[in-house]
XYZ file of C-alpha atoms in Angstrom:
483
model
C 81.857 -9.928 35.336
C 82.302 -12.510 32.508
C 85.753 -13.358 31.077
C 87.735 -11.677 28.407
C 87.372 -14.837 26.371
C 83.401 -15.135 26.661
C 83.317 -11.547 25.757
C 85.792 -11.372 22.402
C 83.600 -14.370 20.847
C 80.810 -13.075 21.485
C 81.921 -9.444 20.243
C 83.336 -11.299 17.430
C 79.991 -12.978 17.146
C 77.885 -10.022 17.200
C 80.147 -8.426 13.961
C 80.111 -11.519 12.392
C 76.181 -11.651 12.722
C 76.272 -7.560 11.245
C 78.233 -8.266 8.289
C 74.956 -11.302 7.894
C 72.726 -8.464 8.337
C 74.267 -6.376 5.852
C 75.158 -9.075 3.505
C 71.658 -9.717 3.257
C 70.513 -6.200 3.127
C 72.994 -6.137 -0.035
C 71.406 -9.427 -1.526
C 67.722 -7.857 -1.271
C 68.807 -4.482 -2.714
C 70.769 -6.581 -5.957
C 67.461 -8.626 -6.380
C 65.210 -5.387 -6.205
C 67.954 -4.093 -8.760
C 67.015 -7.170 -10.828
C 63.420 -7.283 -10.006
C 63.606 -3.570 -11.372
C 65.173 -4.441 -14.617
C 63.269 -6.799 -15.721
C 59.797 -5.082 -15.007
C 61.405 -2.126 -17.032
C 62.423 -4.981 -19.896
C 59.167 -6.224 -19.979
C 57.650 -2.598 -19.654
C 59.715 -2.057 -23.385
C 58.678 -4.974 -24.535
C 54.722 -4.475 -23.908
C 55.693 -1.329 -26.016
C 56.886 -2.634 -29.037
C 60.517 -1.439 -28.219
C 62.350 -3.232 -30.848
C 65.687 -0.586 -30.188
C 68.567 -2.893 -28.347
C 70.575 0.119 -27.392
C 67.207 2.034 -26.113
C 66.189 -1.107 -24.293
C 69.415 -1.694 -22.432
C 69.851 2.072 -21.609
C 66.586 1.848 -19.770
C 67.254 -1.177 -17.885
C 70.572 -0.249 -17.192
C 69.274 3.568 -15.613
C 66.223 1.399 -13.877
C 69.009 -1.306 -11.875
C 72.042 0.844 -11.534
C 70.714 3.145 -8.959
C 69.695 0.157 -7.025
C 73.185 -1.535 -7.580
C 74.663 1.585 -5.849
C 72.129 1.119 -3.210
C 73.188 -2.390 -2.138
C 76.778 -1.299 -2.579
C 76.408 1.456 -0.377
C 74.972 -0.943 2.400
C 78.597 -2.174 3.003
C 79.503 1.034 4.354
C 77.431 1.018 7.315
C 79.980 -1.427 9.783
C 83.267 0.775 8.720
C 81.296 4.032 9.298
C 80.379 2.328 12.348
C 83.656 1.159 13.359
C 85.621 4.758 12.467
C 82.313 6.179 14.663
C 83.428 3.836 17.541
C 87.219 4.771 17.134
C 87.594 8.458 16.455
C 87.741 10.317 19.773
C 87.264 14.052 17.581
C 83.538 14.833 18.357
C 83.077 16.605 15.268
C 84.106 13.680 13.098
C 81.928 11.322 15.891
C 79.103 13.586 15.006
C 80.046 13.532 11.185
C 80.075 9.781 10.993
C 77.114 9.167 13.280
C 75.062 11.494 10.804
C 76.484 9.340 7.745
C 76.017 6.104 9.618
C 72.134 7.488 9.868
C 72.001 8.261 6.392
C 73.057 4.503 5.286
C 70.462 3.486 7.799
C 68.056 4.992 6.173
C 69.285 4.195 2.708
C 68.278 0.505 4.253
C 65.039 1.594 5.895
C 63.736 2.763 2.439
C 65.460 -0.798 0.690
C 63.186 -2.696 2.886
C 60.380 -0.966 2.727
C 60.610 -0.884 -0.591
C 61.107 -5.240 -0.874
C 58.075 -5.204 1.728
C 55.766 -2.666 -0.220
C 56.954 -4.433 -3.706
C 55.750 -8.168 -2.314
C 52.839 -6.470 -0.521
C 52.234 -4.401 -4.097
C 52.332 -7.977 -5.914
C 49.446 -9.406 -3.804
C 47.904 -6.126 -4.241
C 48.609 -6.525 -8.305
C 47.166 -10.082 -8.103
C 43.927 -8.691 -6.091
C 43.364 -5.725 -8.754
C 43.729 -8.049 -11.669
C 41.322 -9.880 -10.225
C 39.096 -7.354 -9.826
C 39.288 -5.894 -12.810
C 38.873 -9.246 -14.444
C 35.409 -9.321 -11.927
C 34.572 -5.657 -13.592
C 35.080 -6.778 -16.819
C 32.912 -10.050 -16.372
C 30.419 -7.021 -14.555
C 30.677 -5.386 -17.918
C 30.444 -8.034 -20.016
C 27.201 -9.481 -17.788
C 25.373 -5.907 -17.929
C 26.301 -6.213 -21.845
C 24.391 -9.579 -22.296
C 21.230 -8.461 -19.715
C 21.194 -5.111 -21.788
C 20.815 -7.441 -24.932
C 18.622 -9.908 -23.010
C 16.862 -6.941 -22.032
C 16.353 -5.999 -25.663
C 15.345 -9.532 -27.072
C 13.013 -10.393 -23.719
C 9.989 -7.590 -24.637
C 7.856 -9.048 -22.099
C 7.914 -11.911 -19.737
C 4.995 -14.678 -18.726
C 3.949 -13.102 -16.399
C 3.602 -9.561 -17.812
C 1.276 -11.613 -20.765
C -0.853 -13.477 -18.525
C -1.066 -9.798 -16.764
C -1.894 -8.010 -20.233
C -4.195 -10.833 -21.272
C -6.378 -10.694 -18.285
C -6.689 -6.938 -17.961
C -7.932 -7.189 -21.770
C -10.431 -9.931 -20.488
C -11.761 -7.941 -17.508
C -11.726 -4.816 -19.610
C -13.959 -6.600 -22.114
C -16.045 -8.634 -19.658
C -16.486 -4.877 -17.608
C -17.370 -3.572 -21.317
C -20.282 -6.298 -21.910
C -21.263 -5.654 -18.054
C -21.851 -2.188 -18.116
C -23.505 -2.476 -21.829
C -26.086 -4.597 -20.450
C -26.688 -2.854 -17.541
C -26.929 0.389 -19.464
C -29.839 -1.461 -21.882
C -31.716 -2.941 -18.611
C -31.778 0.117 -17.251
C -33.029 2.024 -20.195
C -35.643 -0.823 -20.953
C -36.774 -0.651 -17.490
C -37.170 2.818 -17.240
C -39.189 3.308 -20.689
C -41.686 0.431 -19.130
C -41.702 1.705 -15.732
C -42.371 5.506 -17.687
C -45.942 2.980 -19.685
C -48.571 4.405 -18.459
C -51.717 2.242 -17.078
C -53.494 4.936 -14.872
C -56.382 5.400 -17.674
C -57.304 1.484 -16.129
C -58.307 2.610 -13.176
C -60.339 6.424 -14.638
C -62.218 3.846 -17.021
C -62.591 1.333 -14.895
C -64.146 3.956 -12.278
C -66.579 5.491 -15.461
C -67.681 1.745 -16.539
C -69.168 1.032 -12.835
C -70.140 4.466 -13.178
C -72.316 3.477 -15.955
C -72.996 -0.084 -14.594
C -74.780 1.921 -11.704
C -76.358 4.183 -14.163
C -77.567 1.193 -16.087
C -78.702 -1.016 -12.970
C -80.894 2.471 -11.998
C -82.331 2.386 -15.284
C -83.330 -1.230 -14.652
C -84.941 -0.590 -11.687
C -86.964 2.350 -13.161
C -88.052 -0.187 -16.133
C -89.013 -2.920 -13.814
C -90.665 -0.533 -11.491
C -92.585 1.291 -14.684
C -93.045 -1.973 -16.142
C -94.626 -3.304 -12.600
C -96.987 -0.673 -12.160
C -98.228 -0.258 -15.925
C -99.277 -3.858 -15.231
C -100.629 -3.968 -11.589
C -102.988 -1.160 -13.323
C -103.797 -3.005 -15.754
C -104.546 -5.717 -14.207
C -106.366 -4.103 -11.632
C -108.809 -3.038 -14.434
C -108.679 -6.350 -15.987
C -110.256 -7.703 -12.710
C -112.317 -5.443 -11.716
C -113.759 -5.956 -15.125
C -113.590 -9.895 -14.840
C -115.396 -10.044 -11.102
C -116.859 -13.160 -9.854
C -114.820 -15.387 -11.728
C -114.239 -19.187 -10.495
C -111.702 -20.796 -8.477
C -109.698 -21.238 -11.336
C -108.918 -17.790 -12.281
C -108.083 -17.198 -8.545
C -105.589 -20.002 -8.383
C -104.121 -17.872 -11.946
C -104.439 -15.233 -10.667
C -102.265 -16.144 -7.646
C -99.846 -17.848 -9.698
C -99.516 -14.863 -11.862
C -98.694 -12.945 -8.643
C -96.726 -15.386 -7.396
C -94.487 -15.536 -10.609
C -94.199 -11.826 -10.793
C -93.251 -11.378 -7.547
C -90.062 -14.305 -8.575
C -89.480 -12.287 -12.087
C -88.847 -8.943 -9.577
C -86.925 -10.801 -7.302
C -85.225 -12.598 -10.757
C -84.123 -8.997 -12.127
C -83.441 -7.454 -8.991
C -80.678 -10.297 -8.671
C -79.731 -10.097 -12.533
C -76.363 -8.675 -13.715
C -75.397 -7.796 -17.160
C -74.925 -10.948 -18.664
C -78.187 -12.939 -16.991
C -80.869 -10.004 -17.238
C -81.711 -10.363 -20.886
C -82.060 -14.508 -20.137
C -84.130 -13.961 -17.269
C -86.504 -11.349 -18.400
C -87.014 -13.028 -21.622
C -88.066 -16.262 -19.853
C -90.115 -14.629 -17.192
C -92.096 -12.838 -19.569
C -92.691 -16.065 -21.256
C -94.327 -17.406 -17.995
C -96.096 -14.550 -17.563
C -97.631 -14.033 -21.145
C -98.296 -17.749 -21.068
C -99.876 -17.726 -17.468
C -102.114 -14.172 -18.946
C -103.315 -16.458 -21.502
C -104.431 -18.703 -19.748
C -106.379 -16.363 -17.720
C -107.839 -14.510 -20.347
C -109.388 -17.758 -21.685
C -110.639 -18.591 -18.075
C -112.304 -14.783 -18.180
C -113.575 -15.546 -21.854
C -115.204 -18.678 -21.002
C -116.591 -17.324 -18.159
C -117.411 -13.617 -19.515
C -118.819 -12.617 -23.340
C -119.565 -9.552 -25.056
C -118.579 -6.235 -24.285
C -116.460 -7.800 -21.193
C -113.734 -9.571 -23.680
C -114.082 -6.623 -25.969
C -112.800 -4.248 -22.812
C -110.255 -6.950 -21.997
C -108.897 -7.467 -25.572
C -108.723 -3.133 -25.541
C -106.741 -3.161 -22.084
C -104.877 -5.900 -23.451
C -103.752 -3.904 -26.614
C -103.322 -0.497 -24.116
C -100.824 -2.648 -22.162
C -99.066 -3.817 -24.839
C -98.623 -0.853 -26.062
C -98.032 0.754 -23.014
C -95.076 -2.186 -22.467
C -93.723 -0.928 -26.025
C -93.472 2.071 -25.016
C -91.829 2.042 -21.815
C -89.419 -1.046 -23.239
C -88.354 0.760 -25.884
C -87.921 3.891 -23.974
C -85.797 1.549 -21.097
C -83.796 -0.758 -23.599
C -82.491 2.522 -25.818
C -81.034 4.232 -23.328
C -80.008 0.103 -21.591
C -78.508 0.001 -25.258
C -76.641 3.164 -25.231
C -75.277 2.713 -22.227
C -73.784 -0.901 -22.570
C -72.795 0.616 -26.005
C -70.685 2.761 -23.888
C -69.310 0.136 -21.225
C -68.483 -1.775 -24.146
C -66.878 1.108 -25.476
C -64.577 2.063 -22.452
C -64.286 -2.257 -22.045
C -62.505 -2.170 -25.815
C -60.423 0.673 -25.429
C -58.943 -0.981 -21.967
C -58.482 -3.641 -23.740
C -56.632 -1.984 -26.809
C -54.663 -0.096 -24.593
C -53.562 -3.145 -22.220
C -52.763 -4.621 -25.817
C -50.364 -1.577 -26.576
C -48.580 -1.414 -23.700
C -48.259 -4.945 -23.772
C -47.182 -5.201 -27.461
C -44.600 -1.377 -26.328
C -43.231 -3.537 -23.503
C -42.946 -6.798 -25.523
C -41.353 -4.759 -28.405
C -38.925 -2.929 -25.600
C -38.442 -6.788 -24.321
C -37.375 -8.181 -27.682
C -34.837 -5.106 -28.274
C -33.271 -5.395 -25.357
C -32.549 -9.110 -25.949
C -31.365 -8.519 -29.230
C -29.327 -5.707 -28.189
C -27.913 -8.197 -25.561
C -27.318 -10.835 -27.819
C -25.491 -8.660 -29.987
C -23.104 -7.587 -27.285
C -22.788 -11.049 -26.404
C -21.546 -11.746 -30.232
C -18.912 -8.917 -29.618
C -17.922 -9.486 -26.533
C -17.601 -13.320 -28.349
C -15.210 -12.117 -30.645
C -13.569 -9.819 -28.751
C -12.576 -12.963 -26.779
C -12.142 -14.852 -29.548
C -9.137 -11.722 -30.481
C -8.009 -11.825 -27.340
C -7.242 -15.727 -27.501
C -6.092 -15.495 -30.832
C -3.097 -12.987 -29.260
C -2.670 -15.057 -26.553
C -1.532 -17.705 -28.968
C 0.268 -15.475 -31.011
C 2.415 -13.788 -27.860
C 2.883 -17.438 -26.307
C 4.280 -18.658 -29.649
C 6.624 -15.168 -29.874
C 7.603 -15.838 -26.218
C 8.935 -19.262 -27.120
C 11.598 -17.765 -29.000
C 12.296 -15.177 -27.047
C 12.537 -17.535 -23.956
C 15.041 -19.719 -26.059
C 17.098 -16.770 -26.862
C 16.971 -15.686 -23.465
C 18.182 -19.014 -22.401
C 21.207 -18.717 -24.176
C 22.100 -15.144 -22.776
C 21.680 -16.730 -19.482
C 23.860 -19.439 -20.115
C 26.329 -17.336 -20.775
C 25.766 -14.985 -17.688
C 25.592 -18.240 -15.837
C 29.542 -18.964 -17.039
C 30.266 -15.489 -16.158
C 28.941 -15.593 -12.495
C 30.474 -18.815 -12.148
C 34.362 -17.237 -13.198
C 33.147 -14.363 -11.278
C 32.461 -16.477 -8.344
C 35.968 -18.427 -9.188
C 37.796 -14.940 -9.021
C 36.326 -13.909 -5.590
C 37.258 -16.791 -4.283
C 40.775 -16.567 -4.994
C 40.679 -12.839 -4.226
C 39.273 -14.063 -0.645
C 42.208 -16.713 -0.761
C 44.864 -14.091 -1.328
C 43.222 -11.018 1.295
C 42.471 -14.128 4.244
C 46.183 -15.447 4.129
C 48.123 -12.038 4.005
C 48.419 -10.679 7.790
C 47.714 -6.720 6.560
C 44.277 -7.684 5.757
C 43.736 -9.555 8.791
C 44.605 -6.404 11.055
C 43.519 -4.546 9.090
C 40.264 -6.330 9.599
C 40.258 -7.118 12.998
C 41.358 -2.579 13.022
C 38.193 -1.619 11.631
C 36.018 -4.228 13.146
C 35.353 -6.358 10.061
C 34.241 -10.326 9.864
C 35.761 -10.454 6.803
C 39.246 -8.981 5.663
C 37.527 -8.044 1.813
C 34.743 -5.763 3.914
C 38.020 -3.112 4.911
C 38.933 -0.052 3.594
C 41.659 0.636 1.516
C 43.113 3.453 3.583
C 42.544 1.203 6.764
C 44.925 -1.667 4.535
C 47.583 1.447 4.173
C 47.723 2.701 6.973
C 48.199 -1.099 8.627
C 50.985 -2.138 5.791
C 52.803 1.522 6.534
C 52.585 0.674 10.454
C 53.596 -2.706 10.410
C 56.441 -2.530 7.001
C 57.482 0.894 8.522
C 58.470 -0.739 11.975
C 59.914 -4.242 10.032
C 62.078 -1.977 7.931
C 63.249 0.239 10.645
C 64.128 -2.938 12.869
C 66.230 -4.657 9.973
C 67.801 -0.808 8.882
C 69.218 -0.395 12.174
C 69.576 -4.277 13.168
C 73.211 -4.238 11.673
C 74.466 -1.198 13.365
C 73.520 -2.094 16.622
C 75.309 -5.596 16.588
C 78.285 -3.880 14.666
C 77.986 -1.400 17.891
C 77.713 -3.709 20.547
C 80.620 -5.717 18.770
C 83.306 -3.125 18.534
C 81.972 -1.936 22.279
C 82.666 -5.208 23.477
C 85.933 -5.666 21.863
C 87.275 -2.431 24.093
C 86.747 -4.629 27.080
C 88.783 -7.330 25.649
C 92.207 -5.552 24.578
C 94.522 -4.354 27.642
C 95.301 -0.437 26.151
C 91.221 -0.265 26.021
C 90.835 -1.378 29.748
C 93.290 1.327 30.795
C 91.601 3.816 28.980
């Protein structure tokens, strides 16, 4: 049980500390009263209001009700007290309802100072923001412009430039390759089978001729062995001499058979011609031997069988060496036209040859120029993109100030969020790692929560010690005691 003493000063202590309370309550209401007239003055004077009596009506109606407000906050300790001394329940009730009321009248003064200071870093954020929308707006502004000076970039030229190369070069490519394979397919298409068919008929007639050969020599042979035969039987009993001629004219016309059996077309003329020589030449010499040695009617016969076989020869050469004639007449025939032929195809395929390189140098040229266009662009579009690039520059420069007051703003709007304790819960409420990731809701609902319970602390802070004073002051008089 403590003393009487200890308990009045510290009842008196406890009233002394509500009228604080209250006091203060009164001070903040007054100051929101002020804080409210001023925003309306400068609310009139962001209008243009130049009316002194319309102006001081409105700040009068904004601050009075406040006034009132912070008036009505001294009422809370005497309702409080005539609560503690009625005994009447109805009037108990009565001014415990009223005492309520003014508590709540407090719980809505300080919420309202908490949501008004918490509204003011809220103000500072948005203006913030909005200044970071309108540096968005403004930086979407110069990129749209940027956008409309910068037609095309490096990149998208070198891109261009080299699809206009390729597309040429592929151009030039599949000219050529269209004229090759034309040119090869017309010279392929020349035809050279009639080498081989004439070819085939000139042997043909080679071994037609050679047969005709053989019959000549072998009619040729035997129209002198008969002859000859006659000549010696006619010429009998000759010397020595005419047998060694004799044998030597055997001997040589067995080497002139063996001579044109060998022989081909271009020798046979040479070797006939100079075995016949031999053989006339070695005859004459005979047919003096058989002269000298013979007379009278015996040259007369030979010099007759001499003229028969001569004539005979005639005969058979000519009959040999027209149809020899005609024949190589023909060979040389068929020889010529292979030849003229091989010299068309070859002069058609030199001809295709010499178009096709002309064709190909004349793509060349335009593929050349084409180039030459193409370069010429290049050079044009670089110079363009110069200026463009410099314009550009400048729009960047200015996008580059933006960012940077952008940049500026966010940081203070991070300054503001990180050092006010809403944000923070708010943060660490929805699981954040950084208070400008939460929701706005999330931000309400913490400032409600934590204001709510601040104001409803300080609203009924005053009656309580005004409660506990006047309880503790029964237990210090002597007429309470007895009671």
């Amino acid at each position: 049980m403590y003393a009487k003493e200890y308990v009045s000063n510290y009842s008196r202590f406890l009233i002394r500390l509500a009228w604080s309370v209250e006091i203060i309550a009164v001070l903040i209401g007054l100051t929101i009263s002020i804080v409210v007239a001023v925003a309306a003055y400068n609310s009139n004077i962001s209008e243009d209001q130049v009316n002194l009596l319309g102006t001081a009506s409105a700040i009068a109606v904004s601050a009075l009700p406040f006034v009132l407000i912070a008036v009505v906050e001294t009422c809370k300790i005497p309702l409080t007290f005539a609560f503690m001394s009625v005994r009447n329940v109805p009037w108990r009730l009565m001014f415990l309802l009223f005492v309520l009321f003014l508590c709540s009248i407090t719980f809505e003064t300080m919420l309202n100072g908490f949501e008004r200071n918490f509204a003011n870093l809220n103000r500072a954020i948005d203006s913030r923001k909005n200044d970071i929308e309108n540096a968005n707006s403004e930086i979407a502004l110069l990129e749209n412009r940027r956008n409309h000076v910068v037609k095309f970039t490096e990149e998208e030229l070198l891109a261009e430039i080299e699809a206009n190369r390729s597309e040429v070069d592929s151009g030039y490519q599949q000219a050529i390759q269209r004229i090759d394979t034309k040119t090869k397919a017309v010279i392929t298409n020349i035809d050279y089978s009639f080498k081989g068919k004439l070819e085939a008929e000139i042997i043909r007639l080679e071994n037609v001729r050679d047969g005709y050969y053989q019959n000549w020599r072998a009619e040729t042979q035997s129209v002198e062995e008969r002859f000859s035969t006659l000549l010696m039987g006619n010429i009998s009993g000759s010397a020595d001499e005419r047998e060694r001629l004799l044998g030597e004219l055997k001997t040589l016309k067995a080497e002139f058979t063996e001579a044109m059996a060998s022989a081909n077309f271009f020798t046979r003329a040479n070797r006939e011609a100079k075995y016949r020589a031999l053989i006339k030449e070695k005859e004459d010499q005979l047919a003096q031997i058989t002269t000298g040695y013979l007379g009278g009617d015996a040259i007369e016969k030979q010099s007759t069988m001499e003229t028969q076989l001569k004539m005979q020869l005639e005969f058979v050469n000519k009959k040999y060496s027209g149809r020899v004639a005609d024949l190589n007449n023909r060979i040389e025939g068929l020889k010529q036209e292979i030849k003229n032929r091989l010299n068309s195809n070859a002069k058609l395929k030199n001809n295709l040859e010499s178009r096709s390189s002309a064709d190909k140098a004349r793509f060349t040229t335009i593929r050349k120029m084409q180039k030459e266009e193409i370069d010429q662009y290049f050079s044009n579009k670089l110079t363009e993109l110069e200026q463009i690039n410099e314009r550009a520059f400048e729009y960047d420069e200015k996008i580059f100030t933006i960012n940077n007051t952008k940049r500026e703003l966010q940081s203070e709007i991070n300054h503001l969020i990180n050092q006010n304790q809403i944000y923070r819960l708010a943060m660490y409420w929805d699981g954040k790692e950084s208070a400008t990731e939460v929701k706005r809701t999330t931000v309400g609902l913490i400032a409600l929560l934590w204001f709510g319970s601040l104001s409803l602390i300080t609203a009924i802070c005053g009656v309580m010690l005004a409660l506990a004073g006047f309880y503790l002051k029964r237990f210090t008089e002597p007429e309470a005691a007895s009671t």
